[in-house]
CSV table of C-alpha atoms and ligand atoms in Angstrom, one decimal:
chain,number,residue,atom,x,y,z
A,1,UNK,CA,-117.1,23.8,-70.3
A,2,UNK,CA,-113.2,24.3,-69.8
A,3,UNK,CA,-111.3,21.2,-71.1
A,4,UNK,CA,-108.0,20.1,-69.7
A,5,UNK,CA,-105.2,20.2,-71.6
A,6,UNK,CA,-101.9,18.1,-71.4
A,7,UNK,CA,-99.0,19.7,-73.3
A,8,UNK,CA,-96.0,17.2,-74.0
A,9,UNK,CA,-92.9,18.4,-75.7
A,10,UNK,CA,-89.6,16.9,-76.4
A,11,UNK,CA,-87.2,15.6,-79.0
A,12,UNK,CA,-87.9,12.7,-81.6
A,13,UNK,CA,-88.0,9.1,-79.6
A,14,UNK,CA,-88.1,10.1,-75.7
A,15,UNK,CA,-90.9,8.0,-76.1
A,16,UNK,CA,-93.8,11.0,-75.7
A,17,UNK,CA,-96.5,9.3,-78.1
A,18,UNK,CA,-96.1,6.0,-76.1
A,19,UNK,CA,-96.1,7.7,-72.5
A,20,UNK,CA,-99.3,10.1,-73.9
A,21,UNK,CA,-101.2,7.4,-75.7
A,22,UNK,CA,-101.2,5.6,-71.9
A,23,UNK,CA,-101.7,8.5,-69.8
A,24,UNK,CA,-104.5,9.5,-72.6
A,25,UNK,CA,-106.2,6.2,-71.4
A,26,UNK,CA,-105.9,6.1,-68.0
A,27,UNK,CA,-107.3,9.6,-68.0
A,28,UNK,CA,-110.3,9.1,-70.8
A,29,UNK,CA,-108.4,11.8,-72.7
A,30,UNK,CA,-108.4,12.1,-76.1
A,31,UNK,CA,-104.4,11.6,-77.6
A,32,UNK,CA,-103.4,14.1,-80.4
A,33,UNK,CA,-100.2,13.6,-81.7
A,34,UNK,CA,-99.2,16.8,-83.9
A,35,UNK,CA,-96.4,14.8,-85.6
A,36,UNK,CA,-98.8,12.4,-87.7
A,37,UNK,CA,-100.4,15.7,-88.9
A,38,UNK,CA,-97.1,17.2,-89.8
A,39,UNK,CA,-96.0,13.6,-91.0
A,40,UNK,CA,-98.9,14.0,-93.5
A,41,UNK,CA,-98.4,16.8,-94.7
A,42,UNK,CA,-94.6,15.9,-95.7
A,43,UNK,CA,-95.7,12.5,-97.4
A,44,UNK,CA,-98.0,15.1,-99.4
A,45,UNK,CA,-94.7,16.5,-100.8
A,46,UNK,CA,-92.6,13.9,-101.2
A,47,UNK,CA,-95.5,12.2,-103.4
A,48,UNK,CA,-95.6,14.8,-105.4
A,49,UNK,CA,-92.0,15.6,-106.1
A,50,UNK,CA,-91.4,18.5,-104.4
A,51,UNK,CA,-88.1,19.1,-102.8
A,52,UNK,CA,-87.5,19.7,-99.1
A,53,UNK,CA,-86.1,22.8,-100.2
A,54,UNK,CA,-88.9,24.5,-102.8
A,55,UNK,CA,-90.3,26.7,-100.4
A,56,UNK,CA,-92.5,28.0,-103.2
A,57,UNK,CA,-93.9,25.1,-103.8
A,58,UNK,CA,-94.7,24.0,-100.7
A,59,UNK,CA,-96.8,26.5,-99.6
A,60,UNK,CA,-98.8,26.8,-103.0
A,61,UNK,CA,-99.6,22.9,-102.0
A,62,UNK,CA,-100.6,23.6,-98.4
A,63,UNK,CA,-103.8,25.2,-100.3
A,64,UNK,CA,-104.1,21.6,-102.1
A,65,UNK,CA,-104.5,19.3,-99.1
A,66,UNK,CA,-106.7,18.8,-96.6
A,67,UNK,CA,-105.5,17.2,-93.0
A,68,UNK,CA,-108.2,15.6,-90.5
A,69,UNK,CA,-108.0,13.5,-87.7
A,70,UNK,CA,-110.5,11.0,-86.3
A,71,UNK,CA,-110.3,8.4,-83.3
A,72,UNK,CA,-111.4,5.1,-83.3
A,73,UNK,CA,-111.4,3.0,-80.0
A,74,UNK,CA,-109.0,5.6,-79.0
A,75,UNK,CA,-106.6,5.4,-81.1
A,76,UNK,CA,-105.6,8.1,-83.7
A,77,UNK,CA,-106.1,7.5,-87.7
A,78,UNK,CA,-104.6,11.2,-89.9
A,79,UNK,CA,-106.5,11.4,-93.2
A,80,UNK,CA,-104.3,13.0,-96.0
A,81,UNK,CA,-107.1,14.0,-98.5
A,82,UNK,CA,-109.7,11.9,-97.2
A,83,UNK,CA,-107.1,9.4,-97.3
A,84,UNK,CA,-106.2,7.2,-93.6
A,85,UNK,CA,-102.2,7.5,-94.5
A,86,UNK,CA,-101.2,6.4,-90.6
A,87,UNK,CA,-99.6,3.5,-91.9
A,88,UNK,CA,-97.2,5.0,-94.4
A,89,UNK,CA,-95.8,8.1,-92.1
A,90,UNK,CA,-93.7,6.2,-90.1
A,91,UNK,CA,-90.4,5.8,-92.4
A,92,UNK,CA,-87.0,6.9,-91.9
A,93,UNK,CA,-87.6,9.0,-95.1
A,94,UNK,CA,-90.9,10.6,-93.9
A,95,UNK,CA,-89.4,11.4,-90.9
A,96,UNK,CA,-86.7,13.3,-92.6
A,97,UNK,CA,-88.9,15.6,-94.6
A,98,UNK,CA,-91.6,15.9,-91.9
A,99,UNK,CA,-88.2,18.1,-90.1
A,100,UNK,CA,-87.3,20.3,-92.8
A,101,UNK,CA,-90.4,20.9,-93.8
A,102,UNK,CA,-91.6,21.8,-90.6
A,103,UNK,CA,-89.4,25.1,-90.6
A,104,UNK,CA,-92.0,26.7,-93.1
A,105,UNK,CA,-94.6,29.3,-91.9
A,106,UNK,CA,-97.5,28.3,-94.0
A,107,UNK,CA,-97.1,24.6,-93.3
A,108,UNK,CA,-97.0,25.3,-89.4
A,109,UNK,CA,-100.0,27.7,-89.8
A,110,UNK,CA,-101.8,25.0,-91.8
A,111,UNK,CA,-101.9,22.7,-88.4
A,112,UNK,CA,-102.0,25.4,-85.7
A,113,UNK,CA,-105.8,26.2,-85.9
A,114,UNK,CA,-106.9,22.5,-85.7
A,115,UNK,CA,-104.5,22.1,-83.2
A,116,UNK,CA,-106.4,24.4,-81.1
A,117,UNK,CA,-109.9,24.0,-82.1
A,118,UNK,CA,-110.1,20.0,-80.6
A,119,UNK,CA,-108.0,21.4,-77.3
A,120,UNK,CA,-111.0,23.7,-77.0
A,121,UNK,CA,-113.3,21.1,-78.1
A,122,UNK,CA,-111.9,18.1,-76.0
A,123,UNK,CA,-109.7,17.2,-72.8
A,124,UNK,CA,-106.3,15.9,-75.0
A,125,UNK,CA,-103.1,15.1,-74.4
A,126,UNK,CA,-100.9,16.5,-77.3
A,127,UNK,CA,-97.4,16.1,-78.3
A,128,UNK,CA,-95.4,17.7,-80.4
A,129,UNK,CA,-92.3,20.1,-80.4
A,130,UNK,CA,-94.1,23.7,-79.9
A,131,UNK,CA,-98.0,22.5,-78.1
A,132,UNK,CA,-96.6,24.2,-74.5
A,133,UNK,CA,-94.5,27.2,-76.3
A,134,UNK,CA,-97.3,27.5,-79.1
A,135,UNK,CA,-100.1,25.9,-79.9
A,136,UNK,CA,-101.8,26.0,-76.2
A,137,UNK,CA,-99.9,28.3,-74.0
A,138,UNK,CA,-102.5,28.2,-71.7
A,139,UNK,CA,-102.5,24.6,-71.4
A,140,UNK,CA,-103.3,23.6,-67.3
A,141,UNK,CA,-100.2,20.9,-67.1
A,142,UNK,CA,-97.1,21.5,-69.5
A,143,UNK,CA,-94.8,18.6,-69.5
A,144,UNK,CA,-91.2,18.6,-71.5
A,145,UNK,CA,-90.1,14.8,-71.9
A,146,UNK,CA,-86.2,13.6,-73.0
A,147,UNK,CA,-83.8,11.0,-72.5
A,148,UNK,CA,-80.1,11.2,-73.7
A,149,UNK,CA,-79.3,10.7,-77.3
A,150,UNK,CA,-78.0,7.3,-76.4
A,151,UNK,CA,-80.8,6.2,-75.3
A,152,UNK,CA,-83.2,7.4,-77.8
A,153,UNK,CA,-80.8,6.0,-80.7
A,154,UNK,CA,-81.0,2.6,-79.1
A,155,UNK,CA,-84.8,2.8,-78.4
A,156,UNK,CA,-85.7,3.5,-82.5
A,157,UNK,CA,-82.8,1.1,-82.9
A,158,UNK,CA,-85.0,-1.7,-80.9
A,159,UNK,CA,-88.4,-0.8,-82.6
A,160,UNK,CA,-87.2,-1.0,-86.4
A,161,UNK,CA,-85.0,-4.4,-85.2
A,162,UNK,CA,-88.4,-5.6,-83.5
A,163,UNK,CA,-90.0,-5.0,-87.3
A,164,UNK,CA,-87.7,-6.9,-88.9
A,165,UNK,CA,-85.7,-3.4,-90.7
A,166,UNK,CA,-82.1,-3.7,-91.0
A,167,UNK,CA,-80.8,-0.7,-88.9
A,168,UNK,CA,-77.8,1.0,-87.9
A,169,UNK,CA,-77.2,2.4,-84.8
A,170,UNK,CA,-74.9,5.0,-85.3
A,171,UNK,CA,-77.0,6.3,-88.1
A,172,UNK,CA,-80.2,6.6,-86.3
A,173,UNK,CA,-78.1,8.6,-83.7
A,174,UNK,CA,-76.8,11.0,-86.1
A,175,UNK,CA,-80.2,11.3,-87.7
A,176,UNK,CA,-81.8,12.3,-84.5
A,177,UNK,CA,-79.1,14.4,-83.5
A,178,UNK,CA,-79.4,16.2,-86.8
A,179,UNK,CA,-83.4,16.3,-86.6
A,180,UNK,CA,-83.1,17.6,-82.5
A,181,UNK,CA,-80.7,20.6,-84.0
A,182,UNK,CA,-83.4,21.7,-86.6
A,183,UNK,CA,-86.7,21.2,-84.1
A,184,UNK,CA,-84.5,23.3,-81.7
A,185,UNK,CA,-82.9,25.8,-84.7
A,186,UNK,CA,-85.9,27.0,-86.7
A,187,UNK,CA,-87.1,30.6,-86.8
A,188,UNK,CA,-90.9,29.9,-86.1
A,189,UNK,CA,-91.9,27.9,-83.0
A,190,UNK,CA,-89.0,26.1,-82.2
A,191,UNK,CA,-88.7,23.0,-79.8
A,192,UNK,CA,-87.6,24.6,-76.3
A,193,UNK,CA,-89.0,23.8,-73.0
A,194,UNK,CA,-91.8,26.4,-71.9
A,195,UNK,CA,-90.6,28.2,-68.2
A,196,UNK,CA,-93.9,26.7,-66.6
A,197,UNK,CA,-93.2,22.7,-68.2
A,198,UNK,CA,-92.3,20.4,-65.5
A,199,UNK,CA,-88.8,18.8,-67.3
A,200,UNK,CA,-88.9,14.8,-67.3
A,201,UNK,CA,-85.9,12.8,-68.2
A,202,UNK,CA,-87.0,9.2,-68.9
A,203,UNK,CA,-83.7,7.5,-70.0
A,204,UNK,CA,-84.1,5.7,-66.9
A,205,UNK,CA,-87.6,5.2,-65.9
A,206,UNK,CA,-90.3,2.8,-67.2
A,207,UNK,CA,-93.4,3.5,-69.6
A,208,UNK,CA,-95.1,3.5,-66.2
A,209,UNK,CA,-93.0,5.6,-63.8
A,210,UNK,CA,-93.6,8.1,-66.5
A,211,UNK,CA,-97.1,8.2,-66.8
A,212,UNK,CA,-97.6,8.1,-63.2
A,213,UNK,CA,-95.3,11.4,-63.1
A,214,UNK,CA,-97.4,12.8,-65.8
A,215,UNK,CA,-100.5,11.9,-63.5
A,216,UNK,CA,-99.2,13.0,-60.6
A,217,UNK,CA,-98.3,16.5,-62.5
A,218,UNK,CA,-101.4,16.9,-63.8
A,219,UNK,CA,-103.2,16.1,-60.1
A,220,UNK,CA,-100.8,18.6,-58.8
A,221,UNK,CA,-102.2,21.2,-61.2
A,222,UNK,CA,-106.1,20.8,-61.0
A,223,UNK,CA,-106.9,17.8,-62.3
A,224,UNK,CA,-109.4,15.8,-60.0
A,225,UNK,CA,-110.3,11.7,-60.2
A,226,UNK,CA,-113.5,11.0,-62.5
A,227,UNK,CA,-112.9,14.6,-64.3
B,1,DC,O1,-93.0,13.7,-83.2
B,1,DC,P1,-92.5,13.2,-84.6
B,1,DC,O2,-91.2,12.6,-84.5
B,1,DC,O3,-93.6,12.4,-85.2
B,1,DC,O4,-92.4,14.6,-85.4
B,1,DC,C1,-91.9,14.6,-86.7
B,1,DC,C2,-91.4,15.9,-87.1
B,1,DC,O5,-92.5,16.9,-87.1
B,1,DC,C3,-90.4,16.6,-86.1
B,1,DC,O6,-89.1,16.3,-86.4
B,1,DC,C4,-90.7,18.1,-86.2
B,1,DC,C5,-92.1,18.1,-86.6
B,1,DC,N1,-93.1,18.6,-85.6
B,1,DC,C6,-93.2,19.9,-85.4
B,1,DC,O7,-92.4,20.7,-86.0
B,1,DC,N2,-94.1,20.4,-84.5
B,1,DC,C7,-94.9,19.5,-83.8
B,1,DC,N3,-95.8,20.0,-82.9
B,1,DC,C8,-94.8,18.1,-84.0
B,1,DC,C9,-93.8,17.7,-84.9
């Protein structure tokens, strides 16, 4: 069997693992989002004391972990070691490493062969920075998904106010803008739009204008109700 695959690029906060977890449901897709794994990974280093910068140590403690993924009701749980760390990935601090850590070969190739094993295995939607460029080049409907700075600043801004973290907006701007520069920078697999992604700007749409666009691309490129 041939599974369908749904890449989703872009930079941090357009708001890809909200739009793919929907479209994931309304399709019966599975939703892989490459960040928790990578998210892992950094929390890995940072609780053992290595510096963003030791690039010798980080790859002698790629061979130390062990990163799986399992679904439950649909939603997705990363295990760290055996370990369900979804919960603890999702600080400003995390987020920091997760980016300059990202830049290393051995931490990228840790990630890329799972990656493409459950796209074989399973129709998924998967976000990340390098799924359409990368991981699954062949995917059937590549989608590259942004919104201005602004906007993305504001919407982080609203989610960590909505959690009760104190919060400043013009730092959350500067740290995406900073993060965007390194996702786009690197040497290995950087974040660009592949030349066959269709290019959605969501700073003004809804959560549901963009999954029906995501819909409608993936209709438009062989994929039939009930698949
Ligand atoms: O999507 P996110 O914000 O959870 O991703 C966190 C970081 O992980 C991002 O700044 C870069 C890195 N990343 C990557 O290099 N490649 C991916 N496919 C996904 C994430």
């Amino acid at each position: 069997m041939t599974t369908y695959n749904i890449a989703i690029d872009g930079p941090a906060g357009a708001g890809k693992s909200t739009i793919a977890r929907k479209a994931a449901a309304e399709l019966g897709f599975i939703y892989v989002d490459t960040g928790a794994m990578y998210r892992a990974m950094a929390l890995y280093f940072i609780r053992k004391g290595i510096g963003r910068d030791d690039e010798k140590a980080i790859e002698e403690a790629c061979g130390d972990m062990d990163i799986s993924l399992r679904h439950q009701d649909g939603v997705q749980q990363v295990l760290l070691n055996g370990e369900d760390v979804s919960g603890l990935i999702r600080t400003e601090e995390v987020s920091r490493m997760t980016s300059a850590v990202s830049v290393y070969g051995p931490v990228r190739a840790k990630l890329l062969e799972l990656q493409r094993e459950l796209a074989g295995r399973e129709n998924v939607i998967m976000d990340g920075r390098d799924i359409g460029t990368c991981v699954l080049p062949r995917a059937q409907t590549k989608i590259y998904l942004t919104a201005s700075t602004r906007v993305r600043a504001l919407r982080r801004f609203r989610e960590l106010e909505e959690k009760g973290q104190m919060c400043n907006l013009e730092e959350i701007e500067h740290d995406i803008t900073e993060r965007d520069y390194r996702d786009m920078h690197r040497d290995i697999a950087p974040l660009k739009q592949a030349d066959d992604a269709v290019l959605i700007d969501s700073s003004d749409m809804t959560i549901d204008q963009v999954v029906g666009a995501i819909v409608d691309a993936a209709m438009a490129r062989g994929l039939s109700d009930g698949r």
